[in-house]
PDB file of C-alpha atoms in Angstrom:
ATOM      1  CA  PRO A 255       0.000   0.000   0.000  1.00 90.00           C
ATOM      2  CA  GLU A 256       1.179   3.497  -0.904  1.00 87.00           C
ATOM      3  CA  HIS A 257       0.568   4.717   2.657  1.00 84.00           C
ATOM      4  CA  ASP A 258       3.135   2.195   4.002  1.00 85.00           C
ATOM      5  CA  ASN A 259       6.017   4.188   2.437  1.00 84.00           C
ATOM      6  CA  LEU A 260       7.859   1.098   1.186  1.00 87.00           C
ATOM      7  CA  ILE A 261       9.818   1.925  -1.960  1.00 88.00           C
ATOM      8  CA  GLY A 262      12.084  -0.294  -4.059  1.00 90.00           C
ATOM      9  CA  LYS A 263      12.653  -1.692  -7.545  1.00 87.00           C
ATOM     10  CA  ASN A 264      10.759  -4.850  -6.590  1.00 87.00           C
ATOM     11  CA  VAL A 265       7.861  -2.979  -4.955  1.00 91.00           C
ATOM     12  CA  ILE A 266       4.528  -2.300  -6.646  1.00 92.00           C
ATOM     13  CA  GLU A 267       2.479   0.305  -4.812  1.00 93.00           C
ATOM     14  CA  SER A 268      -1.290   0.052  -4.444  1.00 94.00           C
ATOM     15  CA  LYS A 269      -3.743   2.806  -3.624  1.00 94.00           C
ATOM     16  CA  GLY A 270      -5.289   1.379  -0.482  1.00 93.00           C
ATOM     17  CA  ALA A 271      -5.325  -2.262   0.545  1.00 92.00           C
ATOM     18  CA  ILE A 272      -5.351  -5.234  -1.806  1.00 92.00           C
ATOM     19  CA  HIS A 273      -8.491  -7.333  -1.253  1.00 93.00           C
ATOM     20  CA  TYR A 274     -10.338 -10.329  -2.659  1.00 93.00           C
ATOM     21  CA  LEU A 275     -13.723  -8.780  -3.529  1.00 96.00           C
ATOM     22  CA  THR A 276     -14.976  -8.487  -7.104  1.00 96.00           C
ATOM     23  CA  LEU A 277     -17.867  -6.508  -8.586  1.00 95.00           C
ATOM     24  CA  GLU A 278     -19.293  -9.725 -10.006  1.00 96.00           C
ATOM     25  CA  GLU A 279     -19.416 -11.342  -6.554  1.00 97.00           C
ATOM     26  CA  ILE A 280     -21.068  -8.237  -5.066  1.00 98.00           C
ATOM     27  CA  ARG A 281     -23.734  -8.222  -7.779  1.00 97.00           C
ATOM     28  CA  GLN A 282     -24.385 -11.957  -7.467  1.00 98.00           C
ATOM     29  CA  ASN A 283     -25.278 -11.540  -3.791  1.00 98.00           C
ATOM     30  CA  GLN A 284     -27.394  -8.402  -4.150  1.00 97.00           C
ATOM     31  CA  ASN A 285     -30.736 -10.005  -3.241  1.00 97.00           C
ATOM     32  CA  TYR A 286     -29.499 -11.902  -0.170  1.00 98.00           C
ATOM     33  CA  LEU A 287     -30.782  -9.224   2.253  1.00 98.00           C
ATOM     34  CA  THR A 288     -33.701  -7.933   0.177  1.00 97.00           C
ATOM     35  CA  PRO A 289     -36.430  -9.946   1.996  1.00 96.00           C
ATOM     36  CA  LYS A 290     -35.331  -8.432   5.339  1.00 96.00           C
ATOM     37  CA  LEU A 291     -35.505  -4.799   4.200  1.00 97.00           C
ATOM     38  CA  LYS A 292     -38.327  -2.302   3.774  1.00 95.00           C
ATOM     39  CA  LYS A 293     -39.172  -1.905   0.106  1.00 94.00           C
ATOM     40  CA  ASP A 294     -40.105   1.783   0.343  1.00 93.00           C
ATOM     41  CA  LYS A 295     -36.781   3.033   1.745  1.00 95.00           C
ATOM     42  CA  GLU A 296     -33.305   3.301   0.239  1.00 97.00           C
ATOM     43  CA  CYS A 297     -30.390   1.873   2.228  1.00 97.00           C
ATOM     44  CA  ILE A 298     -27.258   3.153   3.828  1.00 98.00           C
ATOM     45  CA  LEU A 299     -24.618   0.601   4.858  1.00 98.00           C
ATOM     46  CA  LEU A 300     -22.676   0.942   8.120  1.00 98.00           C
ATOM     47  CA  VAL A 301     -19.631  -1.358   8.251  1.00 98.00           C
ATOM     48  CA  LEU A 302     -18.074  -1.762  11.691  1.00 98.00           C
ATOM     49  CA  GLY A 303     -14.452  -2.642  12.277  1.00 96.00           C
ATOM     50  CA  GLY A 304     -12.994  -3.143  15.707  1.00 96.00           C
ATOM     51  CA  PRO A 305     -10.561  -1.785  18.290  1.00 95.00           C
ATOM     52  CA  ASN A 306      -6.832  -1.674  17.659  1.00 94.00           C
ATOM     53  CA  LYS A 307      -3.879   0.149  19.205  1.00 95.00           C
ATOM     54  CA  TYR A 308      -4.935   3.388  17.492  1.00 96.00           C
ATOM     55  CA  TYR A 309      -8.719   3.506  17.943  1.00 96.00           C
ATOM     56  CA  SER A 310     -10.943   2.687  20.907  1.00 95.00           C
ATOM     57  CA  PHE A 311     -14.361   1.193  20.201  1.00 96.00           C
ATOM     58  CA  SER A 312     -15.735   2.515  23.461  1.00 96.00           C
ATOM     59  CA  GLN A 313     -19.478   2.945  23.810  1.00 95.00           C
ATOM     60  CA  GLU A 314     -18.917   6.711  23.986  1.00 96.00           C
ATOM     61  CA  ASN A 315     -17.109   6.756  20.630  1.00 96.00           C
ATOM     62  CA  LEU A 316     -19.618   4.468  18.940  1.00 96.00           C
ATOM     63  CA  LYS A 317     -22.620   6.382  20.286  1.00 96.00           C
ATOM     64  CA  LYS A 318     -21.280   9.539  18.606  1.00 96.00           C
ATOM     65  CA  ILE A 319     -21.196   7.680  15.283  1.00 97.00           C
ATOM     66  CA  PHE A 320     -24.586   6.033  15.816  1.00 97.00           C
ATOM     67  CA  ASN A 321     -26.211   9.376  16.689  1.00 96.00           C
ATOM     68  CA  LYS A 322     -24.946  10.872  13.421  1.00 96.00           C
ATOM     69  CA  VAL A 323     -26.287   7.881  11.507  1.00 97.00           C
ATOM     70  CA  LYS A 324     -29.666   8.145  13.260  1.00 95.00           C
ATOM     71  CA  LYS A 325     -29.990  11.796  12.263  1.00 96.00           C
ATOM     72  CA  ILE A 326     -29.109  10.912   8.665  1.00 97.00           C
ATOM     73  CA  LEU A 327     -31.763   8.180   8.636  1.00 96.00           C
ATOM     74  CA  ASN A 328     -34.452  10.501   9.980  1.00 95.00           C
ATOM     75  CA  ASP A 329     -33.555  13.434   7.739  1.00 96.00           C
ATOM     76  CA  ASN A 330     -33.374  11.370   4.540  1.00 96.00           C
ATOM     77  CA  ASN A 331     -35.989   8.644   5.104  1.00 95.00           C
ATOM     78  CA  LEU A 332     -33.381   5.894   4.867  1.00 97.00           C
ATOM     79  CA  GLN A 333     -32.882   2.516   6.508  1.00 98.00           C
ATOM     80  CA  VAL A 334     -29.497   1.276   7.702  1.00 98.00           C
ATOM     81  CA  ILE A 335     -27.869  -2.108   7.276  1.00 98.00           C
ATOM     82  CA  VAL A 336     -25.265  -2.627  10.021  1.00 98.00           C
ATOM     83  CA  ILE A 337     -22.572  -5.178   9.207  1.00 98.00           C
ATOM     84  CA  PRO A 338     -19.964  -6.284  11.781  1.00 98.00           C
ATOM     85  CA  SER A 339     -16.516  -7.562  10.871  1.00 96.00           C
ATOM     86  CA  ILE A 340     -14.568 -10.356  12.476  1.00 95.00           C
ATOM     87  CA  ARG A 341     -12.972  -7.723  14.779  1.00 95.00           C
ATOM     88  CA  THR A 342     -16.228  -6.174  16.003  1.00 97.00           C
ATOM     89  CA  PRO A 343     -16.770  -6.842  19.742  1.00 96.00           C
ATOM     90  CA  LYS A 344     -20.087  -8.418  20.740  1.00 96.00           C
ATOM     91  CA  ASN A 345     -20.954  -5.502  23.026  1.00 96.00           C
ATOM     92  CA  ILE A 346     -20.754  -3.134  20.030  1.00 96.00           C
ATOM     93  CA  ILE A 347     -23.026  -5.401  17.973  1.00 96.00           C
ATOM     94  CA  ASP A 348     -25.462  -5.408  20.912  1.00 96.00           C
ATOM     95  CA  LEU A 349     -25.253  -1.601  21.130  1.00 96.00           C
ATOM     96  CA  SER A 350     -25.957  -1.378  17.380  1.00 96.00           C
ATOM     97  CA  ASN A 351     -29.025  -3.513  17.863  1.00 95.00           C
ATOM     98  CA  GLU A 352     -30.279  -1.232  20.666  1.00 94.00           C
ATOM     99  CA  TYR A 353     -29.878   1.830  18.440  1.00 93.00           C
ATOM    100  CA  PHE A 354     -31.146   0.487  15.129  1.00 94.00           C
ATOM    101  CA  ASP A 355     -33.382  -2.544  15.742  1.00 77.00           C
ATOM    102  CA  HIS A 356     -36.633  -0.812  14.665  1.00 81.00           C
ATOM    103  CA  ASP A 357     -37.151  -0.373  10.907  1.00 87.00           C
ATOM    104  CA  ASN A 358     -33.489  -1.234  10.251  1.00 96.00           C
ATOM    105  CA  LEU A 359     -31.342  -4.331   9.873  1.00 97.00           C
ATOM    106  CA  VAL A 360     -28.473  -5.278  12.192  1.00 97.00           C
ATOM    107  CA  ILE A 361     -26.523  -8.374  11.179  1.00 97.00           C
ATOM    108  CA  LYS A 362     -25.353  -9.962  14.414  1.00 96.00           C
ATOM    109  CA  THR A 363     -22.763 -12.424  13.072  1.00 96.00           C
ATOM    110  CA  VAL A 364     -19.984 -12.293  10.509  1.00 96.00           C
ATOM    111  CA  ASP A 365     -21.819 -13.029   7.263  1.00 98.00           C
ATOM    112  CA  LYS A 366     -19.963 -12.541   3.987  1.00 97.00           C
ATOM    113  CA  LYS A 367     -23.116 -12.791   1.860  1.00 98.00           C
ATOM    114  CA  ALA A 368     -24.775 -10.083   3.976  1.00 98.00           C
ATOM    115  CA  TYR A 369     -21.698  -7.874   3.537  1.00 98.00           C
ATOM    116  CA  LEU A 370     -21.694  -8.320  -0.243  1.00 98.00           C
ATOM    117  CA  SER A 371     -25.456  -7.765  -0.422  1.00 98.00           C
ATOM    118  CA  GLY A 372     -25.145  -4.586   1.656  1.00 98.00           C
ATOM    119  CA  LEU A 373     -22.420  -3.238  -0.639  1.00 98.00           C
ATOM    120  CA  SER A 374     -24.689  -3.894  -3.614  1.00 98.00           C
ATOM    121  CA  LEU A 375     -27.950  -2.531  -2.167  1.00 98.00           C
ATOM    122  CA  ALA A 376     -26.701   0.568  -0.341  1.00 98.00           C
ATOM    123  CA  LYS A 377     -26.885   4.021  -1.873  1.00 97.00           C
ATOM    124  CA  TYR A 378     -24.259   5.289   0.608  1.00 98.00           C
ATOM    125  CA  ILE A 379     -21.558   3.418   2.547  1.00 98.00           C
ATOM    126  CA  ILE A 380     -20.115   4.310   5.960  1.00 98.00           C
ATOM    127  CA  VAL A 381     -17.012   2.515   7.263  1.00 98.00           C
ATOM    128  CA  THR A 382     -15.300   3.046  10.615  1.00 98.00           C
ATOM    129  CA  CYS A 383     -11.877   4.649  10.302  1.00 97.00           C
ATOM    130  CA  ASP A 384      -9.883   1.713  11.717  1.00 96.00           C
ATOM    131  CA  SER A 385     -10.031  -0.469   8.588  1.00 94.00           C
ATOM    132  CA  THR A 386      -8.139   0.530   5.445  1.00 95.00           C
ATOM    133  CA  SER A 387      -9.154  -2.859   3.998  1.00 95.00           C
ATOM    134  CA  MET A 388     -12.912  -2.345   4.290  1.00 97.00           C
ATOM    135  CA  ILE A 389     -12.665   1.257   3.049  1.00 98.00           C
ATOM    136  CA  SER A 390     -10.697  -0.048   0.053  1.00 97.00           C
ATOM    137  CA  GLU A 391     -13.355  -2.721  -0.539  1.00 97.00           C
ATOM    138  CA  ALA A 392     -16.107  -0.096  -0.442  1.00 98.00           C
ATOM    139  CA  ALA A 393     -14.206   1.930  -3.074  1.00 98.00           C
ATOM    140  CA  LEU A 394     -14.744  -0.928  -5.530  1.00 97.00           C
ATOM    141  CA  THR A 395     -18.454  -0.013  -5.708  1.00 97.00           C
ATOM    142  CA  GLY A 396     -18.059   3.556  -6.994  1.00 97.00           C
ATOM    143  CA  LYS A 397     -20.597   4.699  -4.384  1.00 97.00           C
ATOM    144  CA  PRO A 398     -20.137   7.562  -1.890  1.00 98.00           C
ATOM    145  CA  VAL A 399     -17.986   6.272   0.978  1.00 98.00           C
ATOM    146  CA  TYR A 400     -18.034   8.054   4.330  1.00 98.00           C
ATOM    147  CA  ILE A 401     -15.385   7.446   6.986  1.00 98.00           C
ATOM    148  CA  ALA A 402     -16.702   7.419  10.546  1.00 98.00           C
ATOM    149  CA  GLU A 403     -13.866   8.971  12.518  1.00 97.00           C
ATOM    150  CA  ILE A 404     -12.761   7.963  16.013  1.00 96.00           C
ATOM    151  CA  LYS A 405     -10.188  10.104  17.803  1.00 94.00           C
ATOM    152  CA  ALA A 406      -6.823   8.351  17.716  1.00 95.00           C
ATOM    153  CA  MET A 407      -5.148   7.266  20.956  1.00 95.00           C
ATOM    154  CA  LYS A 408      -1.663   7.553  19.417  1.00 94.00           C
ATOM    155  CA  ASN A 409      -0.028   8.823  16.230  1.00 94.00           C
ATOM    156  CA  ASP A 410      -2.018   7.320  13.350  1.00 93.00           C
ATOM    157  CA  TYR A 411       0.179   8.773  10.596  1.00 92.00           C
ATOM    158  CA  ARG A 412      -0.315   5.834   8.198  1.00 91.00           C
ATOM    159  CA  PHE A 413      -4.096   5.964   8.566  1.00 94.00           C
ATOM    160  CA  GLN A 414      -4.070   9.725   8.004  1.00 94.00           C
ATOM    161  CA  LYS A 415      -1.955   9.328   4.866  1.00 94.00           C
ATOM    162  CA  PHE A 416      -4.355   6.659   3.588  1.00 95.00           C
ATOM    163  CA  LYS A 417      -7.404   8.842   4.282  1.00 96.00           C
ATOM    164  CA  LYS A 418      -5.788  11.874   2.619  1.00 95.00           C
ATOM    165  CA  LEU A 419      -5.065   9.776  -0.492  1.00 95.00           C
ATOM    166  CA  PHE A 420      -8.650   8.501  -0.712  1.00 97.00           C
ATOM    167  CA  ASN A 421     -10.006  11.993  -0.116  1.00 96.00           C
ATOM    168  CA  ASN A 422      -7.816  13.367  -2.911  1.00 96.00           C
ATOM    169  CA  LEU A 423      -9.081  10.577  -5.201  1.00 96.00           C
ATOM    170  CA  ASN A 424     -12.619  11.825  -4.371  1.00 97.00           C
ATOM    171  CA  ILE A 425     -13.550   8.401  -2.971  1.00 98.00           C
ATOM    172  CA  THR A 426     -14.218   9.320   0.664  1.00 98.00           C
ATOM    173  CA  LYS A 427     -15.480  12.110   2.873  1.00 97.00           C
ATOM    174  CA  ASN A 428     -15.644  12.294   6.661  1.00 97.00           C
ATOM    175  CA  LEU A 429     -19.030  11.409   8.114  1.00 97.00           C
ATOM    176  CA  SER A 430     -21.117  14.381   9.235  1.00 94.00           C
ATOM    177  CA  ASP A 431     -24.876  14.623   9.643  1.00 87.00           C
ATOM    178  CA  LYS A 432     -25.331  15.604   5.973  1.00 90.00           C
ATOM    179  CA  LEU A 433     -25.402  13.376   2.895  1.00 94.00           C
ATOM    180  CA  GLU A 434     -24.322  14.087  -0.651  1.00 94.00           C
ATOM    181  CA  ILE A 435     -23.796  12.136  -3.861  1.00 94.00           C
ATOM    182  CA  TRP A 436     -20.514  12.297  -5.749  1.00 96.00           C
ATOM    183  CA  ASN A 437     -18.778  10.247  -8.421  1.00 93.00           C
ATOM    184  CA  TYR A 438     -15.331   8.747  -8.774  1.00 97.00           C
ATOM    185  CA  GLU A 439     -13.639   6.032 -10.774  1.00 95.00           C
ATOM    186  CA  ARG A 440     -14.137   2.661  -9.090  1.00 95.00           C
ATOM    187  CA  LEU A 441     -10.916   1.513  -7.429  1.00 96.00           C
ATOM    188  CA  ASP A 442      -9.944  -2.041  -8.395  1.00 95.00           C
ATOM    189  CA  GLU A 443      -6.275  -2.218  -7.465  1.00 94.00           C
ATOM    190  CA  SER A 444      -6.228  -6.029  -7.242  1.00 93.00           C
ATOM    191  CA  LYS A 445      -7.060  -6.316 -10.935  1.00 93.00           C
ATOM    192  CA  ARG A 446      -4.655  -3.516 -11.931  1.00 94.00           C
ATOM    193  CA  ILE A 447      -1.741  -4.956  -9.968  1.00 94.00           C
ATOM    194  CA  ALA A 448      -2.460  -8.535 -11.075  1.00 94.00           C
ATOM    195  CA  LYS A 449      -1.914  -7.365 -14.663  1.00 94.00           C
ATOM    196  CA  GLN A 450       1.408  -5.800 -13.667  1.00 91.00           C
ATOM    197  CA  ILE A 451       2.575  -8.983 -11.949  1.00 92.00           C
ATOM    198  CA  ILE A 452       1.598 -11.123 -14.950  1.00 94.00           C
ATOM    199  CA  LYS A 453       3.519  -8.736 -17.214  1.00 92.00           C
ATOM    200  CA  HIS A 454       6.621  -8.975 -14.975  1.00 89.00           C
ATOM    201  CA  ILE A 455       6.435 -12.774 -14.829  1.00 91.00           C
ATOM    202  CA  SER A 456       6.059 -13.148 -18.588  1.00 90.00           C
TER     203      SER A 456
END
């Protein structure tokens, strides 16, 4: 990844993290969550990461994010799909359920099909700031991606460099209580870099 600052003749830099998702796989799973959603409301996807040495997933921090999301839902007549990752603590999933259980959908276990379906169905995507991988995956969709910030506990220089890059590419904006639509070129670095590796090998 470019934000890792590793440079050499044998180094290929990627914009963001390399990941395994494909547009085809996202589209194939679109209808997985459809029966559980309200048909008269568009969706916003909230993807939760988990605590690390830089960011605390305290209830206080998550409530600030959830309150912003609630205001967005009310102001724009939207429903939210909340997707946890493998790093999301159970108490945060439970807190999500308390906040969003009515007229919304909280997935309580790690469910890849639900994640792919959410990426396909959502009009907007919100990802917590701790995961460069999930933000990079969201960028594959070409949809507006909002980063839900948590105040860092220590110097998060690499994360800040990553977020600045994605902001400059017009992929992400910081989450506020307002929504907007914008366009950017879908980011598919896995495919781009695979072609480079094949060229080098051949």
